[in-house]
Each structure stands twice: as C-alpha cells, then as structure tokens.
mmCIF file of C-alpha atoms in Angstrom:
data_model
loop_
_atom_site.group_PDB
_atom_site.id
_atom_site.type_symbol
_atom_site.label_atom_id
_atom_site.label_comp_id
_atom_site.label_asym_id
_atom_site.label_seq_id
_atom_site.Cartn_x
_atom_site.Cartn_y
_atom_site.Cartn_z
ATOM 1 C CA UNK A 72 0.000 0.000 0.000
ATOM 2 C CA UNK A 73 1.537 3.324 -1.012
ATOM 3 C CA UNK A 74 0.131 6.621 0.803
ATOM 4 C CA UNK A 75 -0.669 9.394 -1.885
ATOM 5 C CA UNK A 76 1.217 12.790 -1.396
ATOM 6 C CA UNK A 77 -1.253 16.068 -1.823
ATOM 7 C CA UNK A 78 0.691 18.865 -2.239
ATOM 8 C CA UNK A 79 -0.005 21.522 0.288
ATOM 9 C CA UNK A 80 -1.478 24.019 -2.361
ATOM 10 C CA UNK A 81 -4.310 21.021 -3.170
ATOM 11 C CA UNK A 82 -4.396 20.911 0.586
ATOM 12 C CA UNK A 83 -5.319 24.676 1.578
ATOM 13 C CA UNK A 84 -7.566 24.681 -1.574
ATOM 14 C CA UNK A 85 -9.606 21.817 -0.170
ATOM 15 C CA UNK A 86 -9.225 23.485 3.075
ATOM 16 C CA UNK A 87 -11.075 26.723 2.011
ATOM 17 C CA UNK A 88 -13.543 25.619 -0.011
ATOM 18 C CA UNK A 89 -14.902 23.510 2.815
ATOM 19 C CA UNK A 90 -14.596 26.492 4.763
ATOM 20 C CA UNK A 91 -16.792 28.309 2.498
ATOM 21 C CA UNK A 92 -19.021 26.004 2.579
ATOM 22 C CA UNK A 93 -19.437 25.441 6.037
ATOM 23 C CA UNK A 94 -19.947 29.335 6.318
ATOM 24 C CA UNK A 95 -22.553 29.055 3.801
ATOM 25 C CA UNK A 96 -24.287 26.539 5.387
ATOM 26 C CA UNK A 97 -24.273 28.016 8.536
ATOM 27 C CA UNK A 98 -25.448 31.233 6.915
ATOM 28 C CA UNK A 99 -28.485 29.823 5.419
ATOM 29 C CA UNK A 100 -29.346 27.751 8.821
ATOM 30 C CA UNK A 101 -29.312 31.602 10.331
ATOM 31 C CA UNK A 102 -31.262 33.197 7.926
ATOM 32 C CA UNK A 103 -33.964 30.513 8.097
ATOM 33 C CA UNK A 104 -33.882 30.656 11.768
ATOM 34 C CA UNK A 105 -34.803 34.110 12.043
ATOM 35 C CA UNK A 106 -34.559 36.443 14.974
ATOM 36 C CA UNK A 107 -32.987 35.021 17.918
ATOM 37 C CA UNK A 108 -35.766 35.983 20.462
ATOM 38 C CA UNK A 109 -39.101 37.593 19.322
ATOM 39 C CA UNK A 110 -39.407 40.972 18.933
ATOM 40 C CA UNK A 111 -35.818 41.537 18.347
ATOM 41 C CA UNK A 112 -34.937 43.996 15.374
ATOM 42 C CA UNK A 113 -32.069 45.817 13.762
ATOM 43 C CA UNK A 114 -31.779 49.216 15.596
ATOM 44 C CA UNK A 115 -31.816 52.010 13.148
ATOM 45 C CA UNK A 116 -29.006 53.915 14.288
ATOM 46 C CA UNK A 117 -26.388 52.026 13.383
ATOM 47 C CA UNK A 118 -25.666 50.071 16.578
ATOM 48 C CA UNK A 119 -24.269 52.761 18.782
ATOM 49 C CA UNK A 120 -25.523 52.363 22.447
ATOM 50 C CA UNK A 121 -25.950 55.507 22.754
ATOM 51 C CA UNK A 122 -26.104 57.729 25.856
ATOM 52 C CA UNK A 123 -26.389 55.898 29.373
ATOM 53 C CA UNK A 124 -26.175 58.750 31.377
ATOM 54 C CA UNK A 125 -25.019 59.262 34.766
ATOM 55 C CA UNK A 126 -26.662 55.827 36.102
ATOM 56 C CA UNK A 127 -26.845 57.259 39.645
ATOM 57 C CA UNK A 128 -26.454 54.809 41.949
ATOM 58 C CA UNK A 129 -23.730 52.664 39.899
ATOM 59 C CA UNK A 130 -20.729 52.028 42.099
ATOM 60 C CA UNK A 131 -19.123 49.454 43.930
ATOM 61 C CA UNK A 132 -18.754 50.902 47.144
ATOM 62 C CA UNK A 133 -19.867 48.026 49.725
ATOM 63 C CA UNK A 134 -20.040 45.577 47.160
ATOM 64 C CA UNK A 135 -17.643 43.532 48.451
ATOM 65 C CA UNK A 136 -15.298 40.272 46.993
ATOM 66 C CA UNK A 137 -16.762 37.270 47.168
ATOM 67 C CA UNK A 138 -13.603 34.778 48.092
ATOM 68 C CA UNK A 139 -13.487 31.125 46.912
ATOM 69 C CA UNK A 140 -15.673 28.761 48.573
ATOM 70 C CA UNK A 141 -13.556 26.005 50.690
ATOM 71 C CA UNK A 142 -14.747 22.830 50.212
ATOM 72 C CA UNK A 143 -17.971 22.087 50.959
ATOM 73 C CA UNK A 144 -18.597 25.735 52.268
ATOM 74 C CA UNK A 145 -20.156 28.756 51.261
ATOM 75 C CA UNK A 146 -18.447 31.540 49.732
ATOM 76 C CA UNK A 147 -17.253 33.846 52.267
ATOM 77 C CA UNK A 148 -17.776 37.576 51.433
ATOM 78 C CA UNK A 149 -14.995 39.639 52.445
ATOM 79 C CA UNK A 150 -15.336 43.630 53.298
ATOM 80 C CA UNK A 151 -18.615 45.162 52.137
ATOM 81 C CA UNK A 152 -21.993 44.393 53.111
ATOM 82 C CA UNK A 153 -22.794 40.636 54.436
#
C-alpha cells in the first residue's frame, strides 16, 4: 500500500472551499432561523448604544469580593456588606 502525497497548495484549496461552505451553510441555517428571540430587530441607528447617562447609583462601594468557597462551604464575602 503506497500513501498518496497532496501537495499543500491542493491541501489549503480543499481546506477553504470547505470552509466556504461550512460558512454558507451556517449562513443559510441563520437566515432561516430568524430572529434570535421575538421581537428583536435591527436598531436604526447604526448600533451605537448611545447615551447611558449618569446611572446614579452605579458604584461598587460596599459591594464587596466574594472569596473562593472552601470545600464544601459557602463563599465567604470579604469587606462590604454581608
């Protein structure tokens, strides 16, 4: 039994047009899909979130770290509010 010898060009060739075709089909599965949750539209200006604000009451301040929990245990919250 002799092993055949691709060349690396016939390789990469192979390599991206099954690529492109797992794109496409993955493509078309989207499209038929649809939305991902109802309701859910394109926004019209161009994807920008736009202004949040000031978001008052956004900080961290007694939020505390939660440590790793030993084994068996709870997490133990260290500093902040328990």
């Amino acid at each position: 039994m002799t092993s055949r010898q691709y060349s690396p060009a016939l390789m990469l060739t192979g390599f991206v047009l099954l690529l492109g075709a797992m794109f496409g089909i993955a493509y078309a599965v989207g499209s038929a899909a649809g939305p991902v949750a109802p309701g859910l539209h394109r926004s019209d200006n161009g994807g920008s979130g736009g202004d949040m604000g000031d978001m008052g009451g956004m900080n961290n301040h007694g939020m505390g770290v939660v440590s790793p929990a030993p084994v068996g245990g709870v997490p133990a919250v260290v500093g902040g509010a328990q």
